[in-house]
PDB file of C-alpha atoms and ligand atoms in Angstrom:
ATOM      1  CA  MET A 407      11.296 -46.458 -98.985  1.00 81.00           C
ATOM      2  CA  ALA A 408      12.488 -44.747 -95.838  1.00 92.00           C
ATOM      3  CA  LYS A 409      12.607 -46.850 -92.682  1.00 97.00           C
ATOM      4  CA  LYS A 410       9.450 -46.568 -90.600  1.00 98.00           C
ATOM      5  CA  VAL A 411       9.458 -44.920 -87.182  1.00 98.00           C
ATOM      6  CA  ILE A 412       8.426 -46.860 -84.081  1.00 98.00           C
ATOM      7  CA  ILE A 413       6.654 -44.512 -81.681  1.00 98.00           C
ATOM      8  CA  MET A 414       6.706 -45.683 -78.071  1.00 98.00           C
ATOM      9  CA  VAL A 415       4.490 -43.522 -75.862  1.00 98.00           C
ATOM     10  CA  ARG A 416       5.636 -43.069 -72.261  1.00 98.00           C
ATOM     11  CA  VAL A 417       2.267 -42.385 -70.729  1.00 98.00           C
ATOM     12  CA  ASN A 418       2.822 -41.711 -67.040  1.00 97.00           C
ATOM     13  CA  GLU A 419       6.164 -42.499 -65.321  1.00 96.00           C
ATOM     14  CA  TYR A 420       5.697 -40.991 -61.816  1.00 95.00           C
ATOM     15  CA  MET A 421       4.520 -37.628 -63.181  1.00 97.00           C
ATOM     16  CA  PRO A 422       1.903 -35.700 -61.132  1.00 97.00           C
ATOM     17  CA  ARG A 423      -1.304 -34.368 -62.766  1.00 97.00           C
ATOM     18  CA  HIS A 424      -0.228 -30.777 -62.638  1.00 96.00           C
ATOM     19  CA  PRO A 425       0.488 -28.833 -64.700  1.00 97.00           C
ATOM     20  CA  ASN A 426      -0.688 -31.438 -67.267  1.00 98.00           C
ATOM     21  CA  PRO A 427      -3.941 -33.045 -65.998  1.00 98.00           C
ATOM     22  CA  HIS A 428      -4.015 -35.839 -68.627  1.00 98.00           C
ATOM     23  CA  VAL A 429      -1.536 -38.243 -66.957  1.00 98.00           C
ATOM     24  CA  PRO A 430      -3.229 -41.686 -66.595  1.00 98.00           C
ATOM     25  CA  PHE A 431      -2.984 -43.417 -63.193  1.00 98.00           C
ATOM     26  CA  THR A 432      -5.476 -46.310 -63.006  1.00 97.00           C
ATOM     27  CA  PRO A 433      -5.463 -49.485 -65.142  1.00 96.00           C
ATOM     28  CA  ALA A 434      -8.663 -48.286 -66.882  1.00 97.00           C
ATOM     29  CA  GLU A 435      -7.142 -44.892 -67.651  1.00 98.00           C
ATOM     30  CA  ILE A 436      -3.929 -46.464 -68.980  1.00 98.00           C
ATOM     31  CA  ALA A 437      -5.967 -48.853 -71.184  1.00 98.00           C
ATOM     32  CA  GLU A 438      -8.094 -45.985 -72.541  1.00 98.00           C
ATOM     33  CA  THR A 439      -4.888 -44.052 -73.302  1.00 98.00           C
ATOM     34  CA  SER A 440      -3.481 -47.104 -75.138  1.00 98.00           C
ATOM     35  CA  ALA A 441      -6.452 -47.208 -77.526  1.00 98.00           C
ATOM     36  CA  GLU A 442      -6.217 -43.468 -78.228  1.00 98.00           C
ATOM     37  CA  CYS A 443      -2.453 -43.613 -78.763  1.00 98.00           C
ATOM     38  CA  GLU A 444      -2.702 -46.567 -81.160  1.00 98.00           C
ATOM     39  CA  ALA A 445      -5.184 -44.598 -83.260  1.00 98.00           C
ATOM     40  CA  ALA A 446      -2.754 -41.639 -83.217  1.00 98.00           C
ATOM     41  CA  GLY A 447       0.206 -43.689 -84.530  1.00 98.00           C
ATOM     42  CA  ALA A 448       1.929 -45.318 -81.531  1.00 98.00           C
ATOM     43  CA  ALA A 449       3.242 -48.900 -81.724  1.00 98.00           C
ATOM     44  CA  ILE A 450       4.374 -49.416 -78.107  1.00 98.00           C
ATOM     45  CA  ILE A 451       3.086 -48.214 -74.725  1.00 98.00           C
ATOM     46  CA  HIS A 452       5.492 -47.829 -71.789  1.00 97.00           C
ATOM     47  CA  PHE A 453       3.783 -47.522 -68.411  1.00 96.00           C
ATOM     48  CA  HIS A 454       4.321 -47.505 -64.670  1.00 95.00           C
ATOM     49  CA  ALA A 455       1.671 -48.983 -62.372  1.00 94.00           C
ATOM     50  CA  ARG A 456       0.240 -46.259 -60.114  1.00 95.00           C
ATOM     51  CA  LYS A 457      -2.231 -46.269 -57.265  1.00 95.00           C
ATOM     52  CA  PRO A 458      -5.473 -44.277 -57.802  1.00 95.00           C
ATOM     53  CA  ASP A 459      -3.921 -41.314 -55.937  1.00 96.00           C
ATOM     54  CA  GLY A 460      -0.909 -41.433 -58.283  1.00 96.00           C
ATOM     55  CA  ALA A 461       1.538 -43.043 -55.828  1.00 95.00           C
ATOM     56  CA  PRO A 462       3.895 -45.661 -57.338  1.00 93.00           C
ATOM     57  CA  SER A 463       2.554 -49.231 -57.232  1.00 91.00           C
ATOM     58  CA  HIS A 464       4.923 -52.177 -57.037  1.00 87.00           C
ATOM     59  CA  ASP A 465       2.093 -54.693 -56.753  1.00 88.00           C
ATOM     60  CA  ALA A 466       2.535 -57.456 -59.365  1.00 87.00           C
ATOM     61  CA  GLU A 467      -1.255 -57.850 -59.625  1.00 90.00           C
ATOM     62  CA  ASP A 468      -1.583 -54.195 -60.676  1.00 92.00           C
ATOM     63  CA  TYR A 469       0.909 -54.848 -63.495  1.00 91.00           C
ATOM     64  CA  LEU A 470      -1.007 -57.920 -64.659  1.00 92.00           C
ATOM     65  CA  GLU A 471      -4.306 -56.036 -64.615  1.00 95.00           C
ATOM     66  CA  ILE A 472      -2.842 -53.227 -66.717  1.00 96.00           C
ATOM     67  CA  VAL A 473      -1.387 -55.676 -69.271  1.00 95.00           C
ATOM     68  CA  GLU A 474      -4.744 -57.471 -69.564  1.00 96.00           C
ATOM     69  CA  ARG A 475      -6.683 -54.237 -69.941  1.00 97.00           C
ATOM     70  CA  ILE A 476      -4.305 -52.842 -72.579  1.00 97.00           C
ATOM     71  CA  ARG A 477      -4.505 -56.123 -74.545  1.00 96.00           C
ATOM     72  CA  ALA A 478      -8.314 -55.865 -74.461  1.00 96.00           C
ATOM     73  CA  ARG A 479      -8.288 -52.330 -75.881  1.00 96.00           C
ATOM     74  CA  SER A 480      -5.365 -52.213 -78.339  1.00 97.00           C
ATOM     75  CA  ASN A 481      -2.733 -54.077 -80.345  1.00 97.00           C
ATOM     76  CA  LEU A 482       0.090 -51.994 -78.925  1.00 98.00           C
ATOM     77  CA  LEU A 483       3.262 -53.713 -77.791  1.00 97.00           C
ATOM     78  CA  ILE A 484       3.518 -53.393 -74.023  1.00 97.00           C
ATOM     79  CA  ASP A 485       6.688 -52.145 -72.327  1.00 96.00           C
ATOM     80  CA  SER A 486       6.754 -52.321 -68.536  1.00 91.00           C
ATOM     81  CA  THR A 487       8.947 -50.528 -66.038  1.00 86.00           C
ATOM     82  CA  LEU A 488      10.947 -52.294 -63.357  1.00 77.00           C
ATOM     83  CA  GLY A 489      10.078 -49.554 -60.879  1.00 63.00           C
ATOM     84  CA  GLN A 490      13.104 -47.429 -61.752  1.00 56.00           C
ATOM     85  CA  ASN A 491      14.912 -46.164 -58.685  1.00 55.00           C
ATOM     86  CA  THR A 492      11.925 -46.486 -56.339  1.00 59.00           C
ATOM     87  CA  ILE A 493      12.517 -50.175 -55.494  1.00 65.00           C
ATOM     88  CA  HIS A 494      15.626 -51.651 -53.954  1.00 71.00           C
ATOM     89  CA  GLY A 495      16.798 -55.231 -54.398  1.00 82.00           C
ATOM     90  CA  ASP A 496      17.044 -57.162 -57.667  1.00 84.00           C
ATOM     91  CA  GLU A 497      14.441 -59.756 -56.687  1.00 86.00           C
ATOM     92  CA  LYS A 498      11.840 -57.123 -55.857  1.00 85.00           C
ATOM     93  CA  ARG A 499      12.545 -55.226 -59.074  1.00 85.00           C
ATOM     94  CA  ALA A 500      12.004 -58.351 -61.159  1.00 86.00           C
ATOM     95  CA  ALA A 501       9.074 -59.741 -59.113  1.00 85.00           C
ATOM     96  CA  HIS A 502       6.288 -58.581 -61.441  1.00 85.00           C
ATOM     97  CA  ILE A 503       8.232 -59.805 -64.512  1.00 87.00           C
ATOM     98  CA  VAL A 504       8.607 -63.259 -62.920  1.00 86.00           C
ATOM     99  CA  ARG A 505       4.867 -63.168 -62.101  1.00 87.00           C
ATOM    100  CA  MET A 506       4.094 -62.271 -65.736  1.00 85.00           C
ATOM    101  CA  GLY A 507       6.080 -65.297 -66.889  1.00 85.00           C
ATOM    102  CA  GLU A 508       4.142 -67.567 -64.504  1.00 86.00           C
ATOM    103  CA  SER A 509       0.736 -66.163 -65.401  1.00 87.00           C
ATOM    104  CA  LYS A 510       1.369 -65.833 -69.171  1.00 81.00           C
ATOM    105  CA  VAL A 511      -0.173 -62.344 -68.932  1.00 88.00           C
ATOM    106  CA  ARG A 512       3.045 -60.725 -69.925  1.00 91.00           C
ATOM    107  CA  ALA A 513       4.456 -57.544 -71.324  1.00 93.00           C
ATOM    108  CA  ASP A 514       6.402 -57.739 -74.607  1.00 96.00           C
ATOM    109  CA  LEU A 515       9.237 -55.569 -73.347  1.00 96.00           C
ATOM    110  CA  ALA A 516      10.606 -54.222 -70.067  1.00 94.00           C
ATOM    111  CA  ALA A 517      13.195 -51.585 -69.318  1.00 93.00           C
ATOM    112  CA  VAL A 518      16.685 -52.388 -68.049  1.00 95.00           C
ATOM    113  CA  ASP A 519      18.999 -49.464 -67.286  1.00 95.00           C
ATOM    114  CA  VAL A 520      22.469 -50.742 -68.121  1.00 97.00           C
ATOM    115  CA  GLY A 521      24.540 -48.565 -65.791  1.00 97.00           C
ATOM    116  CA  SER A 522      24.503 -46.138 -62.870  1.00 96.00           C
ATOM    117  CA  THR A 523      24.288 -42.351 -62.681  1.00 96.00           C
ATOM    118  CA  ASN A 524      23.515 -39.429 -60.338  1.00 96.00           C
ATOM    119  CA  LEU A 525      19.952 -38.088 -60.440  1.00 94.00           C
ATOM    120  CA  ASP A 526      20.354 -35.027 -58.202  1.00 96.00           C
ATOM    121  CA  VAL A 527      18.578 -31.982 -59.609  1.00 97.00           C
ATOM    122  CA  TYR A 528      20.595 -28.787 -59.931  1.00 98.00           C
ATOM    123  CA  ASP A 529      18.560 -25.605 -59.440  1.00 98.00           C
ATOM    124  CA  ALA A 530      20.368 -23.089 -61.664  1.00 96.00           C
ATOM    125  CA  GLN A 531      18.355 -20.129 -60.312  1.00 97.00           C
ATOM    126  CA  ALA A 532      19.098 -20.887 -56.670  1.00 98.00           C
ATOM    127  CA  LYS A 533      22.621 -22.006 -57.651  1.00 98.00           C
ATOM    128  CA  ARG A 534      22.458 -25.175 -55.574  1.00 98.00           C
ATOM    129  CA  PHE A 535      21.597 -28.874 -55.814  1.00 98.00           C
ATOM    130  CA  ARG A 536      18.168 -29.800 -54.413  1.00 97.00           C
ATOM    131  CA  THR A 537      19.557 -33.174 -53.309  1.00 96.00           C
ATOM    132  CA  THR A 538      23.118 -34.438 -53.124  1.00 96.00           C
ATOM    133  CA  ASN A 539      22.746 -38.182 -52.646  1.00 95.00           C
ATOM    134  CA  LYS A 540      20.399 -39.571 -55.321  1.00 94.00           C
ATOM    135  CA  THR A 541      22.317 -42.184 -57.268  1.00 93.00           C
ATOM    136  CA  TYR A 542      20.510 -44.647 -59.532  1.00 92.00           C
ATOM    137  CA  VAL A 543      22.526 -47.831 -59.043  1.00 92.00           C
ATOM    138  CA  ASN A 544      22.435 -50.689 -61.565  1.00 94.00           C
ATOM    139  CA  THR A 545      25.400 -52.999 -61.151  1.00 94.00           C
ATOM    140  CA  THR A 546      26.462 -55.300 -63.964  1.00 96.00           C
ATOM    141  CA  GLU A 547      25.336 -58.168 -61.720  1.00 95.00           C
ATOM    142  CA  THR A 548      21.845 -56.600 -61.582  1.00 93.00           C
ATOM    143  CA  CYS A 549      21.705 -56.260 -65.374  1.00 95.00           C
ATOM    144  CA  ILE A 550      22.641 -59.927 -65.849  1.00 96.00           C
ATOM    145  CA  TYR A 551      20.116 -61.023 -63.188  1.00 94.00           C
ATOM    146  CA  LEU A 552      17.306 -58.986 -64.782  1.00 94.00           C
ATOM    147  CA  ALA A 553      18.210 -60.270 -68.257  1.00 95.00           C
ATOM    148  CA  GLU A 554      17.943 -63.872 -67.018  1.00 95.00           C
ATOM    149  CA  ARG A 555      14.558 -63.320 -65.329  1.00 94.00           C
ATOM    150  CA  MET A 556      13.244 -61.643 -68.494  1.00 94.00           C
ATOM    151  CA  ARG A 557      14.455 -64.442 -70.723  1.00 94.00           C
ATOM    152  CA  GLU A 558      12.666 -66.966 -68.471  1.00 94.00           C
ATOM    153  CA  ALA A 559       9.492 -64.861 -68.503  1.00 93.00           C
ATOM    154  CA  GLY A 560       9.515 -64.349 -72.289  1.00 93.00           C
ATOM    155  CA  VAL A 561       9.881 -60.554 -71.974  1.00 94.00           C
ATOM    156  CA  LYS A 562      12.417 -58.733 -74.184  1.00 96.00           C
ATOM    157  CA  PRO A 563      14.670 -56.215 -72.415  1.00 96.00           C
ATOM    158  CA  HIS A 564      14.707 -52.649 -73.679  1.00 96.00           C
ATOM    159  CA  LEU A 565      18.133 -51.248 -72.840  1.00 97.00           C
ATOM    160  CA  THR A 566      18.071 -47.726 -71.463  1.00 97.00           C
ATOM    161  CA  CYS A 567      21.282 -45.720 -71.850  1.00 98.00           C
ATOM    162  CA  TRP A 568      21.680 -42.437 -69.963  1.00 98.00           C
ATOM    163  CA  THR A 569      25.287 -41.855 -71.016  1.00 98.00           C
ATOM    164  CA  ILE A 570      27.869 -43.357 -73.363  1.00 98.00           C
ATOM    165  CA  PRO A 571      29.271 -45.703 -70.650  1.00 98.00           C
ATOM    166  CA  PHE A 572      25.789 -47.297 -70.521  1.00 98.00           C
ATOM    167  CA  LEU A 573      25.996 -47.842 -74.275  1.00 98.00           C
ATOM    168  CA  ARG A 574      29.424 -49.449 -73.890  1.00 98.00           C
ATOM    169  CA  ALA A 575      28.010 -51.772 -71.219  1.00 98.00           C
ATOM    170  CA  ALA A 576      25.064 -52.647 -73.492  1.00 98.00           C
ATOM    171  CA  ASP A 577      27.548 -53.466 -76.268  1.00 98.00           C
ATOM    172  CA  ALA A 578      29.562 -55.756 -73.945  1.00 98.00           C
ATOM    173  CA  LEU A 579      26.397 -57.438 -72.617  1.00 98.00           C
ATOM    174  CA  MET A 580      25.312 -58.150 -76.207  1.00 98.00           C
ATOM    175  CA  ASP A 581      28.814 -59.343 -77.039  1.00 97.00           C
ATOM    176  CA  SER A 582      28.770 -61.812 -74.121  1.00 97.00           C
ATOM    177  CA  GLY A 583      25.317 -63.091 -75.090  1.00 97.00           C
ATOM    178  CA  VAL A 584      23.428 -61.679 -72.075  1.00 97.00           C
ATOM    179  CA  PHE A 585      21.249 -59.528 -74.341  1.00 97.00           C
ATOM    180  CA  GLN A 586      20.021 -60.743 -77.724  1.00 96.00           C
ATOM    181  CA  GLN A 587      19.960 -58.888 -81.058  1.00 97.00           C
ATOM    182  CA  PRO A 588      18.263 -57.024 -82.548  1.00 97.00           C
ATOM    183  CA  ALA A 589      18.500 -54.933 -79.371  1.00 98.00           C
ATOM    184  CA  TYR A 590      16.042 -52.168 -78.543  1.00 98.00           C
ATOM    185  CA  VAL A 591      18.182 -49.360 -77.108  1.00 98.00           C
ATOM    186  CA  GLN A 592      16.725 -46.189 -75.628  1.00 98.00           C
ATOM    187  CA  PHE A 593      18.794 -43.030 -75.254  1.00 98.00           C
ATOM    188  CA  ALA A 594      17.429 -41.185 -72.204  1.00 98.00           C
ATOM    189  CA  PHE A 595      18.185 -37.466 -72.371  1.00 98.00           C
ATOM    190  CA  CYS A 596      17.826 -35.322 -69.240  1.00 98.00           C
ATOM    191  CA  GLU A 597      16.693 -31.731 -68.784  1.00 98.00           C
ATOM    192  CA  GLY A 598      15.056 -29.902 -65.862  1.00 97.00           C
ATOM    193  CA  GLY A 599      18.312 -29.768 -63.900  1.00 97.00           C
ATOM    194  CA  ILE A 600      18.991 -33.530 -64.018  1.00 97.00           C
ATOM    195  CA  LEU A 601      22.646 -33.783 -65.008  1.00 97.00           C
ATOM    196  CA  GLY A 602      23.083 -37.569 -65.051  1.00 97.00           C
ATOM    197  CA  GLY A 603      22.263 -37.982 -68.756  1.00 98.00           C
ATOM    198  CA  HIS A 604      23.076 -36.220 -72.003  1.00 98.00           C
ATOM    199  CA  PRO A 605      21.393 -32.841 -72.642  1.00 98.00           C
ATOM    200  CA  CYS A 606      18.496 -33.066 -75.102  1.00 98.00           C
ATOM    201  CA  THR A 607      20.337 -31.172 -77.817  1.00 98.00           C
ATOM    202  CA  ILE A 608      21.578 -32.006 -81.300  1.00 98.00           C
ATOM    203  CA  ASP A 609      25.083 -32.394 -79.842  1.00 98.00           C
ATOM    204  CA  GLY A 610      23.877 -34.583 -76.983  1.00 98.00           C
ATOM    205  CA  ALA A 611      22.128 -36.903 -79.432  1.00 98.00           C
ATOM    206  CA  GLN A 612      24.971 -37.006 -81.947  1.00 98.00           C
ATOM    207  CA  ALA A 613      27.411 -38.005 -79.188  1.00 98.00           C
ATOM    208  CA  PHE A 614      25.402 -41.196 -78.667  1.00 98.00           C
ATOM    209  CA  LEU A 615      25.102 -41.783 -82.377  1.00 97.00           C
ATOM    210  CA  ARG A 616      28.859 -41.494 -82.943  1.00 98.00           C
ATOM    211  CA  CYS A 617      29.421 -44.187 -80.288  1.00 98.00           C
ATOM    212  CA  LEU A 618      26.702 -46.575 -81.506  1.00 97.00           C
ATOM    213  CA  PRO A 619      28.315 -50.035 -81.978  1.00 97.00           C
ATOM    214  CA  LYS A 620      28.605 -50.612 -85.726  1.00 95.00           C
ATOM    215  CA  ASP A 621      28.791 -54.411 -85.536  1.00 97.00           C
ATOM    216  CA  LYS A 622      25.508 -54.949 -83.649  1.00 97.00           C
ATOM    217  CA  ARG A 623      21.909 -55.008 -84.821  1.00 98.00           C
ATOM    218  CA  ILE A 624      20.315 -52.180 -82.827  1.00 98.00           C
ATOM    219  CA  GLU A 625      17.004 -50.331 -83.138  1.00 98.00           C
ATOM    220  CA  TRP A 626      17.461 -47.153 -81.104  1.00 98.00           C
ATOM    221  CA  THR A 627      14.945 -44.690 -79.776  1.00 98.00           C
ATOM    222  CA  VAL A 628      15.084 -41.348 -77.955  1.00 98.00           C
ATOM    223  CA  THR A 629      13.300 -40.066 -74.870  1.00 98.00           C
ATOM    224  CA  CYS A 630      13.767 -36.999 -72.679  1.00 98.00           C
ATOM    225  CA  LYS A 631      13.180 -36.818 -68.943  1.00 97.00           C
ATOM    226  CA  GLU A 632      11.808 -33.412 -67.922  1.00 97.00           C
ATOM    227  CA  GLY A 633      12.255 -31.786 -71.321  1.00 98.00           C
ATOM    228  CA  ASN A 634      10.999 -31.313 -74.873  1.00 98.00           C
ATOM    229  CA  LEU A 635      12.102 -34.253 -77.067  1.00 98.00           C
ATOM    230  CA  LEU A 636      12.274 -32.278 -80.334  1.00 98.00           C
ATOM    231  CA  PRO A 637      16.082 -31.773 -80.680  1.00 98.00           C
ATOM    232  CA  ALA A 638      16.804 -35.503 -80.149  1.00 98.00           C
ATOM    233  CA  ALA A 639      13.784 -36.391 -82.305  1.00 98.00           C
ATOM    234  CA  ALA A 640      15.306 -34.425 -85.192  1.00 98.00           C
ATOM    235  CA  VAL A 641      18.539 -36.443 -84.937  1.00 98.00           C
ATOM    236  CA  ALA A 642      16.581 -39.707 -84.678  1.00 98.00           C
ATOM    237  CA  LEU A 643      14.361 -38.943 -87.675  1.00 98.00           C
ATOM    238  CA  GLU A 644      17.378 -37.975 -89.766  1.00 98.00           C
ATOM    239  CA  ASN A 645      19.453 -41.045 -88.828  1.00 98.00           C
ATOM    240  CA  GLY A 646      17.092 -44.023 -88.743  1.00 98.00           C
ATOM    241  CA  GLY A 647      16.184 -43.828 -85.042  1.00 98.00           C
ATOM    242  CA  HIS A 648      12.799 -44.103 -83.351  1.00 98.00           C
ATOM    243  CA  LEU A 649      10.806 -41.835 -81.011  1.00 99.00           C
ATOM    244  CA  SER A 650       9.627 -42.258 -77.409  1.00 98.00           C
ATOM    245  CA  PRO A 651       7.681 -39.147 -76.359  1.00 98.00           C
ATOM    246  CA  GLY A 652       5.152 -38.986 -73.534  1.00 98.00           C
ATOM    247  CA  ILE A 653       3.555 -36.683 -71.002  1.00 98.00           C
ATOM    248  CA  GLY A 654       4.963 -39.007 -68.330  1.00 98.00           C
ATOM    249  CA  ASP A 655       8.330 -37.370 -69.039  1.00 98.00           C
ATOM    250  CA  TYR A 656       7.359 -33.753 -69.625  1.00 98.00           C
ATOM    251  CA  PRO A 657       4.046 -31.819 -69.624  1.00 98.00           C
ATOM    252  CA  TYR A 658       4.706 -30.055 -72.995  1.00 98.00           C
ATOM    253  CA  PRO A 659       3.511 -26.487 -72.281  1.00 98.00           C
ATOM    254  CA  GLU A 660       4.816 -25.661 -75.809  1.00 98.00           C
ATOM    255  CA  LEU A 661       1.988 -27.824 -77.199  1.00 98.00           C
ATOM    256  CA  GLY A 662      -0.678 -26.641 -74.746  1.00 98.00           C
ATOM    257  CA  TYR A 663      -0.425 -29.520 -72.216  1.00 98.00           C
ATOM    258  CA  PRO A 664      -1.651 -32.198 -74.650  1.00 98.00           C
ATOM    259  CA  THR A 665      -2.993 -35.684 -73.952  1.00 98.00           C
ATOM    260  CA  ASN A 666      -0.633 -38.562 -74.728  1.00 98.00           C
ATOM    261  CA  ALA A 667      -2.602 -39.238 -77.929  1.00 98.00           C
ATOM    262  CA  LYS A 668      -2.278 -35.618 -79.087  1.00 98.00           C
ATOM    263  CA  LEU A 669       1.455 -35.774 -78.401  1.00 98.00           C
ATOM    264  CA  VAL A 670       1.770 -39.032 -80.389  1.00 99.00           C
ATOM    265  CA  GLU A 671      -0.173 -37.415 -83.240  1.00 98.00           C
ATOM    266  CA  PHE A 672       2.239 -34.457 -83.199  1.00 98.00           C
ATOM    267  CA  PHE A 673       5.322 -36.698 -83.414  1.00 98.00           C
ATOM    268  CA  ALA A 674       3.699 -38.999 -86.013  1.00 98.00           C
ATOM    269  CA  ASN A 675       2.994 -35.966 -88.201  1.00 98.00           C
ATOM    270  CA  LEU A 676       6.561 -34.759 -87.688  1.00 98.00           C
ATOM    271  CA  ALA A 677       7.895 -38.164 -88.788  1.00 98.00           C
ATOM    272  CA  ARG A 678       5.713 -38.149 -91.914  1.00 98.00           C
ATOM    273  CA  ALA A 679       6.777 -34.589 -92.696  1.00 98.00           C
ATOM    274  CA  TRP A 680      10.363 -35.836 -92.438  1.00 98.00           C
ATOM    275  CA  GLY A 681       9.577 -38.501 -95.037  1.00 98.00           C
ATOM    276  CA  ARG A 682       9.218 -41.483 -92.701  1.00 98.00           C
ATOM    277  CA  ASP A 683       5.899 -43.209 -92.079  1.00 98.00           C
ATOM    278  CA  VAL A 684       5.053 -44.629 -88.656  1.00 98.00           C
ATOM    279  CA  ALA A 685       5.295 -48.370 -87.936  1.00 98.00           C
ATOM    280  CA  SER A 686       2.212 -50.330 -86.921  1.00 98.00           C
ATOM    281  CA  PRO A 687       2.458 -52.535 -83.814  1.00 98.00           C
ATOM    282  CA  ASP A 688       2.962 -55.605 -86.053  1.00 97.00           C
ATOM    283  CA  GLU A 689       5.685 -53.833 -88.035  1.00 98.00           C
ATOM    284  CA  ALA A 690       7.367 -52.834 -84.767  1.00 98.00           C
ATOM    285  CA  ARG A 691       7.289 -56.484 -83.623  1.00 97.00           C
ATOM    286  CA  GLU A 692       9.045 -57.493 -86.807  1.00 97.00           C
ATOM    287  CA  MET A 693      11.703 -54.766 -86.508  1.00 98.00           C
ATOM    288  CA  LEU A 694      12.415 -55.649 -82.861  1.00 98.00           C
ATOM    289  CA  GLY A 695      12.548 -59.398 -83.490  1.00 97.00           C
ATOM    290  CA  LEU A 696       9.455 -60.118 -81.384  1.00 96.00           C
ATOM    291  CA  PRO A 697       6.972 -62.903 -82.198  1.00 90.00           C
ATOM    292  CA  GLN A 698       3.667 -61.860 -83.749  1.00 84.00           C
ATOM    293  CA  ARG A 699       0.729 -61.952 -81.373  1.00 75.00           C
ATOM    294  CA  ALA A 700      -0.887 -65.078 -82.788  1.00 58.00           C
ATOM    295  CA  THR A 701       2.220 -67.174 -82.140  1.00 51.00           C
ATOM    296  CA  GLN A 702       2.842 -65.496 -78.799  1.00 49.00           C
ATOM    297  CA  ALA A 703      -0.369 -66.650 -77.132  1.00 45.00           C
ATOM    298  CA  ALA A 704       0.476 -69.191 -74.451  1.00 43.00           C
TER     299      ALA A 704
HETATM  300 ZN1   ZN B1671       9.442 -45.517 -67.229  1.00 62.94          ZN
END
């Protein structure tokens, strides 16, 4: 039987509510979305804590409240952000993960970006860059520090790769024992004028695939910042990869500005049409080497 597809829904990032009004901000909205997305075929929810007005929240208590509320409404695996490039300083970035470890109200997974890249947006119509100094910096020291805090907290890192050098770093960090296998690796494609990652095209996805370490146990997934995931999804479905769509990344005008659940349903149907069923949260735990929920309770 064909390998099942793990769908991780990326519900909000720091996306505004226009043009797609369905982006969840509050803990209650994120929890409601988790229940709907589980019913639609998702196995993992990736979220960012937001204030009620949509501003980024870096308050550890907000993260704990969201984890508790999602657990109350769904069986989804929970994948937390580290605040991406909106927080500076390794200790601050890991603070809510450390707090999760202390409180035992913890996410299953959290994102670590295993390299650095430029995030300036190029406006092709105006023929100029909107900014010229936005670099997302993740030193190797930061990656090792975050990996250690996550290991202590009982949270598995999900390794985000924007370019092939990130993938090479992930390989080396697995090789040196910093990250454990099976690894959960996310290829982050970039559209919308962001040039710091691969384009979300068949070629952009195949470039990653050709450089995937052959001697490591890796479950890989695809996501696209500011663009339609379909080209990378096709490569993933054809080659044993997984899918990470979400209206946090892109409003999907092609699909009529759907809710996260409607978007998950679309990609779940696509996977089935491709001949691959979707993985349940428990099946995803098994594939990613995570403990089942009963044994995970502290
Ligand atoms: Zn995120």
